[in-house]
Amino acid sequence: MTAPLPLEPAPPPKTGIKWRLFFFLFLLVLLAPASWLARRGASKMEFFHLRNVAVEGTRYLSPDTVVARLQLDTMRSVWDDTGPLVAKLRLMSQVSDVHISRKLPGTLLVSIRENVPVALAPSPRGLEAVDSTGVVLPIDPSREDLDLPVASQRDKAILTLLGAARAGNPVLYQRISEISRDGKDALVLQLSVPRGSLAAFPEATADDSLAALPSFHSPTLRVRAMVGVSVSRLADIFPVESDLMRRRANVAELDLRYRDQVIARLQ
């Protein structure tokens, strides 16, 4: 006797699913303009008129300059579109990025990320502050305390390296006093020789005393490297420098142009 095959359950009716999908789409269409209408209505209320602009994130750029650039007035609502304001600020050479938010009822918060200077480079007007792309920034070196390396020219390879050093190894960056091209494929850096601080010697131990860390004869150390050298490769000089200082060696320069080696030339 053959057993009857089990019956497959009937598929659920699709009518309910279609109605739920229709209702969801209808609700979405109905509510989508609600936030826009609410903001538009609020923008007409005097309670939300602009009373204050707060600027944060600036270092060399004056907050007053930012506010003046926006050209705002108290008849503006904080709910007005901030897109045009952001576009205005991004046209400033000192501004890398900007974000504008609201603090109700009447304040706009302007968060600035500056293009920071990485070097002083020569120009027809003398030394000027430039960023890592070579853009001259409107910063007066005679009025600002700019402790920056001096670049021999507005050279892309030089400024890119300085920008990477500033971001990735501030200790190394602060020691670079000058940087220039040496022919087509090499760079020459002048580094200040650290004095009186264990923090300047990555290889120093906690038991070392300041007196046990002698200095080079010269106040600067010349370092030669290939164009395109990485910041991590430049940092290879630290243990070599520390060892040479302990031995009171009179060093003419350190050469990084040879793969995986640091060549010390003594005077």
PDB file of N, CA, C and O in Angstrom, residues 39-112:
ATOM      1  N   ARG A  39      11.779  73.121   9.968  1.00  0.00           N
ATOM      2  CA  ARG A  39      12.937  74.017   9.954  1.00  0.00           C
ATOM      3  C   ARG A  39      12.604  75.329   9.263  1.00  0.00           C
ATOM      4  O   ARG A  39      13.022  76.395   9.709  1.00  0.00           O
ATOM      5  N   ARG A  40      11.852  75.241   8.178  1.00  0.00           N
ATOM      6  CA  ARG A  40      11.486  76.470   7.463  1.00  0.00           C
ATOM      7  C   ARG A  40      10.611  77.359   8.338  1.00  0.00           C
ATOM      8  O   ARG A  40      10.769  78.574   8.367  1.00  0.00           O
ATOM      9  N   GLY A  41       9.712  76.739   9.064  1.00  0.00           N
ATOM     10  CA  GLY A  41       8.868  77.529   9.953  1.00  0.00           C
ATOM     11  C   GLY A  41       9.669  78.142  11.083  1.00  0.00           C
ATOM     12  O   GLY A  41       9.477  79.306  11.439  1.00  0.00           O
ATOM     13  N   ALA A  42      10.611  77.364  11.648  1.00  0.00           N
ATOM     14  CA  ALA A  42      11.434  77.881  12.742  1.00  0.00           C
ATOM     15  C   ALA A  42      12.331  79.019  12.286  1.00  0.00           C
ATOM     16  O   ALA A  42      12.636  79.946  13.048  1.00  0.00           O
ATOM     17  N   SER A  43      12.782  78.972  11.022  1.00  0.00           N
ATOM     18  CA  SER A  43      13.679  80.017  10.518  1.00  0.00           C
ATOM     19  C   SER A  43      12.990  81.379  10.447  1.00  0.00           C
ATOM     20  O   SER A  43      13.653  82.412  10.379  1.00  0.00           O
ATOM     21  N   LYS A  44      11.663  81.379  10.472  1.00  0.00           N
ATOM     22  CA  LYS A  44      10.923  82.646  10.430  1.00  0.00           C
ATOM     23  C   LYS A  44      10.706  83.236  11.822  1.00  0.00           C
ATOM     24  O   LYS A  44      10.261  84.377  11.960  1.00  0.00           O
ATOM     25  N   MET A  45      11.070  82.469  12.836  1.00  0.00           N
ATOM     26  CA  MET A  45      10.830  82.921  14.198  1.00  0.00           C
ATOM     27  C   MET A  45      12.005  83.752  14.711  1.00  0.00           C
ATOM     28  O   MET A  45      13.172  83.376  14.542  1.00  0.00           O
ATOM     29  N   GLU A  46      11.711  84.875  15.318  1.00  0.00           N
ATOM     30  CA  GLU A  46      12.751  85.751  15.847  1.00  0.00           C
ATOM     31  C   GLU A  46      13.567  85.051  16.937  1.00  0.00           C
ATOM     32  O   GLU A  46      14.750  85.361  17.137  1.00  0.00           O
ATOM     33  N   PHE A  47      12.978  84.089  17.615  1.00  0.00           N
ATOM     34  CA  PHE A  47      13.659  83.372  18.689  1.00  0.00           C
ATOM     35  C   PHE A  47      14.935  82.681  18.182  1.00  0.00           C
ATOM     36  O   PHE A  47      15.893  82.490  18.931  1.00  0.00           O
ATOM     37  N   PHE A  48      14.946  82.304  16.891  1.00  0.00           N
ATOM     38  CA  PHE A  48      16.095  81.598  16.315  1.00  0.00           C
ATOM     39  C   PHE A  48      16.988  82.504  15.471  1.00  0.00           C
ATOM     40  O   PHE A  48      17.816  82.004  14.708  1.00  0.00           O
ATOM     41  N   HIS A  49      16.846  83.811  15.596  1.00  0.00           N
ATOM     42  CA  HIS A  49      17.750  84.725  14.901  1.00  0.00           C
ATOM     43  C   HIS A  49      19.168  84.579  15.453  1.00  0.00           C
ATOM     44  O   HIS A  49      19.375  84.300  16.634  1.00  0.00           O
ATOM     45  N   LEU A  50      20.146  84.770  14.591  1.00  0.00           N
ATOM     46  CA  LEU A  50      21.550  84.604  14.962  1.00  0.00           C
ATOM     47  C   LEU A  50      21.983  85.672  15.963  1.00  0.00           C
ATOM     48  O   LEU A  50      21.793  86.863  15.745  1.00  0.00           O
ATOM     49  N   ARG A  51      22.562  85.224  17.066  1.00  0.00           N
ATOM     50  CA  ARG A  51      23.063  86.144  18.082  1.00  0.00           C
ATOM     51  C   ARG A  51      24.575  86.038  18.271  1.00  0.00           C
ATOM     52  O   ARG A  51      25.207  86.981  18.710  1.00  0.00           O
ATOM     53  N   ASN A  52      25.143  84.883  17.942  1.00  0.00           N
ATOM     54  CA  ASN A  52      26.552  84.677  18.246  1.00  0.00           C
ATOM     55  C   ASN A  52      27.161  83.678  17.265  1.00  0.00           C
ATOM     56  O   ASN A  52      26.485  82.763  16.794  1.00  0.00           O
ATOM     57  N   VAL A  53      28.464  83.864  16.977  1.00  0.00           N
ATOM     58  CA  VAL A  53      29.230  82.918  16.167  1.00  0.00           C
ATOM     59  C   VAL A  53      30.456  82.511  16.972  1.00  0.00           C
ATOM     60  O   VAL A  53      31.262  83.363  17.350  1.00  0.00           O
ATOM     61  N   ALA A  54      30.576  81.233  17.263  1.00  0.00           N
ATOM     62  CA  ALA A  54      31.723  80.713  18.015  1.00  0.00           C
ATOM     63  C   ALA A  54      32.651  79.989  17.057  1.00  0.00           C
ATOM     64  O   ALA A  54      32.216  79.121  16.300  1.00  0.00           O
ATOM     65  N   VAL A  55      33.930  80.371  17.072  1.00  0.00           N
ATOM     66  CA  VAL A  55      34.927  79.777  16.169  1.00  0.00           C
ATOM     67  C   VAL A  55      35.921  78.976  17.001  1.00  0.00           C
ATOM     68  O   VAL A  55      36.467  79.477  17.982  1.00  0.00           O
ATOM     69  N   GLU A  56      36.169  77.735  16.614  1.00  0.00           N
ATOM     70  CA  GLU A  56      37.128  76.895  17.325  1.00  0.00           C
ATOM     71  C   GLU A  56      38.065  76.206  16.336  1.00  0.00           C
ATOM     72  O   GLU A  56      37.742  76.049  15.160  1.00  0.00           O
ATOM     73  N   GLY A  57      39.232  75.822  16.833  1.00  0.00           N
ATOM     74  CA  GLY A  57      40.190  75.090  16.008  1.00  0.00           C
ATOM     75  C   GLY A  57      41.226  75.942  15.320  1.00  0.00           C
ATOM     76  O   GLY A  57      42.093  75.429  14.616  1.00  0.00           O
ATOM     77  N   THR A  58      41.180  77.263  15.505  1.00  0.00           N
ATOM     78  CA  THR A  58      42.143  78.135  14.839  1.00  0.00           C
ATOM     79  C   THR A  58      43.408  78.267  15.674  1.00  0.00           C
ATOM     80  O   THR A  58      43.372  78.216  16.905  1.00  0.00           O
ATOM     81  N   ARG A  59      44.511  78.458  14.990  1.00  0.00           N
ATOM     82  CA  ARG A  59      45.786  78.710  15.654  1.00  0.00           C
ATOM     83  C   ARG A  59      46.409  79.999  15.145  1.00  0.00           C
ATOM     84  O   ARG A  59      46.676  80.917  15.893  1.00  0.00           O
ATOM     85  N   TYR A  60      46.676  80.041  13.853  1.00  0.00           N
ATOM     86  CA  TYR A  60      47.244  81.246  13.252  1.00  0.00           C
ATOM     87  C   TYR A  60      46.147  82.131  12.664  1.00  0.00           C
ATOM     88  O   TYR A  60      46.314  83.333  12.532  1.00  0.00           O
ATOM     89  N   LEU A  61      45.053  81.520  12.291  1.00  0.00           N
ATOM     90  CA  LEU A  61      43.935  82.259  11.703  1.00  0.00           C
ATOM     91  C   LEU A  61      43.116  82.916  12.798  1.00  0.00           C
ATOM     92  O   LEU A  61      42.708  82.262  13.760  1.00  0.00           O
ATOM     93  N   SER A  62      42.860  84.195  12.639  1.00  0.00           N
ATOM     94  CA  SER A  62      42.099  84.934  13.653  1.00  0.00           C
ATOM     95  C   SER A  62      40.613  84.587  13.560  1.00  0.00           C
ATOM     96  O   SER A  62      40.037  84.592  12.461  1.00  0.00           O
ATOM     97  N   PRO A  63      39.956  84.304  14.697  1.00  0.00           N
ATOM     98  CA  PRO A  63      38.500  84.077  14.673  1.00  0.00           C
ATOM     99  C   PRO A  63      37.739  85.267  14.095  1.00  0.00           C
ATOM    100  O   PRO A  63      36.724  85.085  13.424  1.00  0.00           O
ATOM    101  N   ASP A  64      38.236  86.487  14.354  1.00  0.00           N
ATOM    102  CA  ASP A  64      37.581  87.671  13.792  1.00  0.00           C
ATOM    103  C   ASP A  64      37.620  87.646  12.270  1.00  0.00           C
ATOM    104  O   ASP A  64      36.677  88.085  11.605  1.00  0.00           O
ATOM    105  N   THR A  65      38.721  87.137  11.699  1.00  0.00           N
ATOM    106  CA  THR A  65      38.827  87.035  10.243  1.00  0.00           C
ATOM    107  C   THR A  65      37.809  86.045   9.699  1.00  0.00           C
ATOM    108  O   THR A  65      37.201  86.269   8.641  1.00  0.00           O
ATOM    109  N   VAL A  66      37.598  84.957  10.426  1.00  0.00           N
ATOM    110  CA  VAL A  66      36.610  83.953  10.012  1.00  0.00           C
ATOM    111  C   VAL A  66      35.205  84.552  10.027  1.00  0.00           C
ATOM    112  O   VAL A  66      34.441  84.405   9.068  1.00  0.00           O
ATOM    113  N   VAL A  67      34.871  85.248  11.101  1.00  0.00           N
ATOM    114  CA  VAL A  67      33.529  85.848  11.219  1.00  0.00           C
ATOM    115  C   VAL A  67      33.320  86.899  10.135  1.00  0.00           C
ATOM    116  O   VAL A  67      32.248  86.978   9.523  1.00  0.00           O
ATOM    117  N   ALA A  68      34.362  87.708   9.879  1.00  0.00           N
ATOM    118  CA  ALA A  68      34.246  88.739   8.841  1.00  0.00           C
ATOM    119  C   ALA A  68      34.028  88.110   7.470  1.00  0.00           C
ATOM    120  O   ALA A  68      33.297  88.648   6.627  1.00  0.00           O
ATOM    121  N   ARG A  69      34.665  86.976   7.235  1.00  0.00           N
ATOM    122  CA  ARG A  69      34.522  86.295   5.946  1.00  0.00           C
ATOM    123  C   ARG A  69      33.089  85.805   5.731  1.00  0.00           C
ATOM    124  O   ARG A  69      32.580  85.785   4.605  1.00  0.00           O
ATOM    125  N   LEU A  70      32.420  85.425   6.803  1.00  0.00           N
ATOM    126  CA  LEU A  70      31.063  84.889   6.692  1.00  0.00           C
ATOM    127  C   LEU A  70      30.036  85.963   6.344  1.00  0.00           C
ATOM    128  O   LEU A  70      28.984  85.657   5.779  1.00  0.00           O
ATOM    129  N   GLN A  71      30.308  87.215   6.724  1.00  0.00           N
ATOM    130  CA  GLN A  71      29.406  88.335   6.414  1.00  0.00           C
ATOM    131  C   GLN A  71      27.972  88.048   6.877  1.00  0.00           C
ATOM    132  O   GLN A  71      27.019  88.094   6.107  1.00  0.00           O
ATOM    133  N   LEU A  72      27.831  87.757   8.145  1.00  0.00           N
ATOM    134  CA  LEU A  72      26.526  87.434   8.717  1.00  0.00           C
ATOM    135  C   LEU A  72      25.877  88.662   9.347  1.00  0.00           C
ATOM    136  O   LEU A  72      26.561  89.628   9.701  1.00  0.00           O
ATOM    137  N   ASP A  73      24.578  88.606   9.507  1.00  0.00           N
ATOM    138  CA  ASP A  73      23.881  89.659  10.244  1.00  0.00           C
ATOM    139  C   ASP A  73      22.841  89.015  11.155  1.00  0.00           C
ATOM    140  O   ASP A  73      22.515  87.832  11.025  1.00  0.00           O
ATOM    141  N   THR A  74      22.329  89.796  12.069  1.00  0.00           N
ATOM    142  CA  THR A  74      21.430  89.263  13.096  1.00  0.00           C
ATOM    143  C   THR A  74      20.033  88.957  12.575  1.00  0.00           C
ATOM    144  O   THR A  74      19.217  88.406  13.317  1.00  0.00           O
ATOM    145  N   MET A  75      19.752  89.294  11.338  1.00  0.00           N
ATOM    146  CA  MET A  75      18.463  88.933  10.749  1.00  0.00           C
ATOM    147  C   MET A  75      18.479  87.501  10.206  1.00  0.00           C
ATOM    148  O   MET A  75      17.445  86.949   9.868  1.00  0.00           O
ATOM    149  N   ARG A  76      19.651  86.912  10.169  1.00  0.00           N
ATOM    150  CA  ARG A  76      19.766  85.543   9.683  1.00  0.00           C
ATOM    151  C   ARG A  76      19.304  84.579  10.771  1.00  0.00           C
ATOM    152  O   ARG A  76      19.494  84.805  11.961  1.00  0.00           O
ATOM    153  N   SER A  77      18.713  83.463  10.358  1.00  0.00           N
ATOM    154  CA  SER A  77      18.298  82.434  11.303  1.00  0.00           C
ATOM    155  C   SER A  77      19.375  81.350  11.375  1.00  0.00           C
ATOM    156  O   SER A  77      20.055  81.059  10.380  1.00  0.00           O
ATOM    157  N   VAL A  78      19.529  80.756  12.558  1.00  0.00           N
ATOM    158  CA  VAL A  78      20.482  79.656  12.674  1.00  0.00           C
ATOM    159  C   VAL A  78      20.032  78.451  11.854  1.00  0.00           C
ATOM    160  O   VAL A  78      20.843  77.549  11.593  1.00  0.00           O
ATOM    161  N   TRP A  79      18.758  78.418  11.448  1.00  0.00           N
ATOM    162  CA  TRP A  79      18.249  77.305  10.661  1.00  0.00           C
ATOM    163  C   TRP A  79      18.504  77.483   9.168  1.00  0.00           C
ATOM    164  O   TRP A  79      18.243  76.568   8.384  1.00  0.00           O
ATOM    165  N   ASP A  80      19.006  78.636   8.756  1.00  0.00           N
ATOM    166  CA  ASP A  80      19.304  78.832   7.344  1.00  0.00           C
ATOM    167  C   ASP A  80      20.400  77.859   6.891  1.00  0.00           C
ATOM    168  O   ASP A  80      21.220  77.406   7.695  1.00  0.00           O
ATOM    169  N   ASP A  81      20.422  77.578   5.616  1.00  0.00           N
ATOM    170  CA  ASP A  81      21.389  76.638   5.047  1.00  0.00           C
ATOM    171  C   ASP A  81      22.823  77.117   5.303  1.00  0.00           C
ATOM    172  O   ASP A  81      23.170  78.272   5.009  1.00  0.00           O
ATOM    173  N   THR A  82      23.665  76.223   5.844  1.00  0.00           N
ATOM    174  CA  THR A  82      25.047  76.595   6.144  1.00  0.00           C
ATOM    175  C   THR A  82      25.994  76.234   4.994  1.00  0.00           C
ATOM    176  O   THR A  82      27.194  76.532   5.063  1.00  0.00           O
ATOM    177  N   GLY A  83      25.493  75.586   3.961  1.00  0.00           N
ATOM    178  CA  GLY A  83      26.340  75.194   2.829  1.00  0.00           C
ATOM    179  C   GLY A  83      27.113  76.350   2.214  1.00  0.00           C
ATOM    180  O   GLY A  83      28.332  76.255   2.018  1.00  0.00           O
ATOM    181  N   PRO A  84      26.444  77.479   1.886  1.00  0.00           N
ATOM    182  CA  PRO A  84      27.179  78.612   1.313  1.00  0.00           C
ATOM    183  C   PRO A  84      28.245  79.166   2.263  1.00  0.00           C
ATOM    184  O   PRO A  84      29.289  79.652   1.815  1.00  0.00           O
ATOM    185  N   LEU A  85      28.004  79.101   3.561  1.00  0.00           N
ATOM    186  CA  LEU A  85      28.987  79.594   4.528  1.00  0.00           C
ATOM    187  C   LEU A  85      30.229  78.702   4.527  1.00  0.00           C
ATOM    188  O   LEU A  85      31.365  79.190   4.564  1.00  0.00           O
ATOM    189  N   VAL A  86      30.010  77.399   4.489  1.00  0.00           N
ATOM    190  CA  VAL A  86      31.122  76.455   4.426  1.00  0.00           C
ATOM    191  C   VAL A  86      31.944  76.686   3.163  1.00  0.00           C
ATOM    192  O   VAL A  86      33.183  76.688   3.187  1.00  0.00           O
ATOM    193  N   ALA A  87      31.261  76.906   2.032  1.00  0.00           N
ATOM    194  CA  ALA A  87      31.958  77.135   0.759  1.00  0.00           C
ATOM    195  C   ALA A  87      32.822  78.392   0.825  1.00  0.00           C
ATOM    196  O   ALA A  87      33.942  78.416   0.297  1.00  0.00           O
ATOM    197  N   LYS A  88      32.328  79.445   1.480  1.00  0.00           N
ATOM    198  CA  LYS A  88      33.110  80.679   1.627  1.00  0.00           C
ATOM    199  C   LYS A  88      34.407  80.432   2.379  1.00  0.00           C
ATOM    200  O   LYS A  88      35.481  80.907   1.986  1.00  0.00           O
ATOM    201  N   LEU A  89      34.310  79.697   3.468  1.00  0.00           N
ATOM    202  CA  LEU A  89      35.491  79.480   4.302  1.00  0.00           C
ATOM    203  C   LEU A  89      36.492  78.552   3.636  1.00  0.00           C
ATOM    204  O   LEU A  89      37.705  78.699   3.824  1.00  0.00           O
ATOM    205  N   ARG A  90      36.022  77.596   2.857  1.00  0.00           N
ATOM    206  CA  ARG A  90      36.940  76.673   2.198  1.00  0.00           C
ATOM    207  C   ARG A  90      37.764  77.359   1.107  1.00  0.00           C
ATOM    208  O   ARG A  90      38.765  76.801   0.648  1.00  0.00           O
ATOM    209  N   LEU A  91      37.361  78.526   0.687  1.00  0.00           N
ATOM    210  CA  LEU A  91      38.140  79.281  -0.295  1.00  0.00           C
ATOM    211  C   LEU A  91      39.346  79.977   0.341  1.00  0.00           C
ATOM    212  O   LEU A  91      40.226  80.448  -0.372  1.00  0.00           O
ATOM    213  N   MET A  92      39.394  80.021   1.659  1.00  0.00           N
ATOM    214  CA  MET A  92      40.525  80.651   2.347  1.00  0.00           C
ATOM    215  C   MET A  92      41.720  79.700   2.339  1.00  0.00           C
ATOM    216  O   MET A  92      41.585  78.512   2.631  1.00  0.00           O
ATOM    217  N   SER A  93      42.896  80.234   2.000  1.00  0.00           N
ATOM    218  CA  SER A  93      44.084  79.381   1.872  1.00  0.00           C
ATOM    219  C   SER A  93      44.479  78.735   3.194  1.00  0.00           C
ATOM    220  O   SER A  93      45.102  77.673   3.208  1.00  0.00           O
ATOM    221  N   GLN A  94      44.114  79.334   4.314  1.00  0.00           N
ATOM    222  CA  GLN A  94      44.495  78.781   5.605  1.00  0.00           C
ATOM    223  C   GLN A  94      43.528  77.713   6.116  1.00  0.00           C
ATOM    224  O   GLN A  94      43.786  77.092   7.145  1.00  0.00           O
ATOM    225  N   VAL A  95      42.431  77.499   5.398  1.00  0.00           N
ATOM    226  CA  VAL A  95      41.411  76.552   5.856  1.00  0.00           C
ATOM    227  C   VAL A  95      41.520  75.256   5.073  1.00  0.00           C
ATOM    228  O   VAL A  95      41.399  75.238   3.851  1.00  0.00           O
ATOM    229  N   SER A  96      41.741  74.155   5.798  1.00  0.00           N
ATOM    230  CA  SER A  96      41.775  72.832   5.185  1.00  0.00           C
ATOM    231  C   SER A  96      40.384  72.214   5.155  1.00  0.00           C
ATOM    232  O   SER A  96      39.982  71.612   4.166  1.00  0.00           O
ATOM    233  N   ASP A  97      39.640  72.365   6.244  1.00  0.00           N
ATOM    234  CA  ASP A  97      38.278  71.835   6.298  1.00  0.00           C
ATOM    235  C   ASP A  97      37.492  72.643   7.325  1.00  0.00           C
ATOM    236  O   ASP A  97      38.080  73.282   8.215  1.00  0.00           O
ATOM    237  N   VAL A  98      36.182  72.624   7.191  1.00  0.00           N
ATOM    238  CA  VAL A  98      35.335  73.385   8.099  1.00  0.00           C
ATOM    239  C   VAL A  98      34.005  72.664   8.282  1.00  0.00           C
ATOM    240  O   VAL A  98      33.498  72.015   7.361  1.00  0.00           O
ATOM    241  N   HIS A  99      33.476  72.756   9.487  1.00  0.00           N
ATOM    242  CA  HIS A  99      32.163  72.188   9.790  1.00  0.00           C
ATOM    243  C   HIS A  99      31.395  73.210  10.614  1.00  0.00           C
ATOM    244  O   HIS A  99      31.931  73.789  11.561  1.00  0.00           O
ATOM    245  N   ILE A 100      30.143  73.453  10.240  1.00  0.00           N
ATOM    246  CA  ILE A 100      29.305  74.418  10.950  1.00  0.00           C
ATOM    247  C   ILE A 100      28.092  73.692  11.535  1.00  0.00           C
ATOM    248  O   ILE A 100      27.368  72.987  10.821  1.00  0.00           O
ATOM    249  N   SER A 101      27.917  73.845  12.821  1.00  0.00           N
ATOM    250  CA  SER A 101      26.774  73.252  13.504  1.00  0.00           C
ATOM    251  C   SER A 101      26.002  74.341  14.254  1.00  0.00           C
ATOM    252  O   SER A 101      26.430  75.502  14.298  1.00  0.00           O
ATOM    253  N   ARG A 102      24.877  73.964  14.849  1.00  0.00           N
ATOM    254  CA  ARG A 102      24.009  74.930  15.532  1.00  0.00           C
ATOM    255  C   ARG A 102      23.949  74.640  17.020  1.00  0.00           C
ATOM    256  O   ARG A 102      23.912  73.493  17.435  1.00  0.00           O
ATOM    257  N   LYS A 103      23.931  75.691  17.795  1.00  0.00           N
ATOM    258  CA  LYS A 103      23.668  75.590  19.230  1.00  0.00           C
ATOM    259  C   LYS A 103      22.475  76.495  19.501  1.00  0.00           C
ATOM    260  O   LYS A 103      22.597  77.733  19.495  1.00  0.00           O
ATOM    261  N   LEU A 104      21.345  75.872  19.682  1.00  0.00           N
ATOM    262  CA  LEU A 104      20.106  76.638  19.822  1.00  0.00           C
ATOM    263  C   LEU A 104      20.081  77.405  21.134  1.00  0.00           C
ATOM    264  O   LEU A 104      20.673  76.979  22.125  1.00  0.00           O
ATOM    265  N   PRO A 105      19.450  78.591  21.135  1.00  0.00           N
ATOM    266  CA  PRO A 105      18.579  79.069  20.056  1.00  0.00           C
ATOM    267  C   PRO A 105      19.263  79.953  19.011  1.00  0.00           C
ATOM    268  O   PRO A 105      18.718  80.139  17.925  1.00  0.00           O
ATOM    269  N   GLY A 106      20.466  80.522  19.283  1.00  0.00           N
ATOM    270  CA  GLY A 106      20.955  81.536  18.353  1.00  0.00           C
ATOM    271  C   GLY A 106      22.447  81.546  18.086  1.00  0.00           C
ATOM    272  O   GLY A 106      23.006  82.604  17.785  1.00  0.00           O
ATOM    273  N   THR A 107      23.117  80.397  18.149  1.00  0.00           N
ATOM    274  CA  THR A 107      24.567  80.364  17.963  1.00  0.00           C
ATOM    275  C   THR A 107      24.962  79.396  16.857  1.00  0.00           C
ATOM    276  O   THR A 107      24.431  78.287  16.768  1.00  0.00           O
ATOM    277  N   LEU A 108      25.899  79.835  16.007  1.00  0.00           N
ATOM    278  CA  LEU A 108      26.524  78.960  15.032  1.00  0.00           C
ATOM    279  C   LEU A 108      27.913  78.585  15.533  1.00  0.00           C
ATOM    280  O   LEU A 108      28.688  79.460  15.939  1.00  0.00           O
ATOM    281  N   LEU A 109      28.235  77.294  15.536  1.00  0.00           N
ATOM    282  CA  LEU A 109      29.550  76.805  15.944  1.00  0.00           C
ATOM    283  C   LEU A 109      30.354  76.480  14.693  1.00  0.00           C
ATOM    284  O   LEU A 109      29.990  75.600  13.915  1.00  0.00           O
ATOM    285  N   VAL A 110      31.452  77.201  14.496  1.00  0.00           N
ATOM    286  CA  VAL A 110      32.301  77.024  13.311  1.00  0.00           C
ATOM    287  C   VAL A 110      33.581  76.315  13.740  1.00  0.00           C
ATOM    288  O   VAL A 110      34.392  76.883  14.477  1.00  0.00           O
ATOM    289  N   SER A 111      33.751  75.077  13.292  1.00  0.00           N
ATOM    290  CA  SER A 111      34.949  74.293  13.615  1.00  0.00           C
ATOM    291  C   SER A 111      35.885  74.307  12.411  1.00  0.00           C
ATOM    292  O   SER A 111      35.514  73.850  11.327  1.00  0.00           O
ATOM    293  N   ILE A 112      37.078  74.848  12.627  1.00  0.00           N
ATOM    294  CA  ILE A 112      38.052  75.029  11.557  1.00  0.00           C
ATOM    295  C   ILE A 112      39.192  74.028  11.712  1.00  0.00           C
ATOM    296  O   ILE A 112      39.669  73.779  12.813  1.00  0.00           O
TER     297      ILE A 112
END
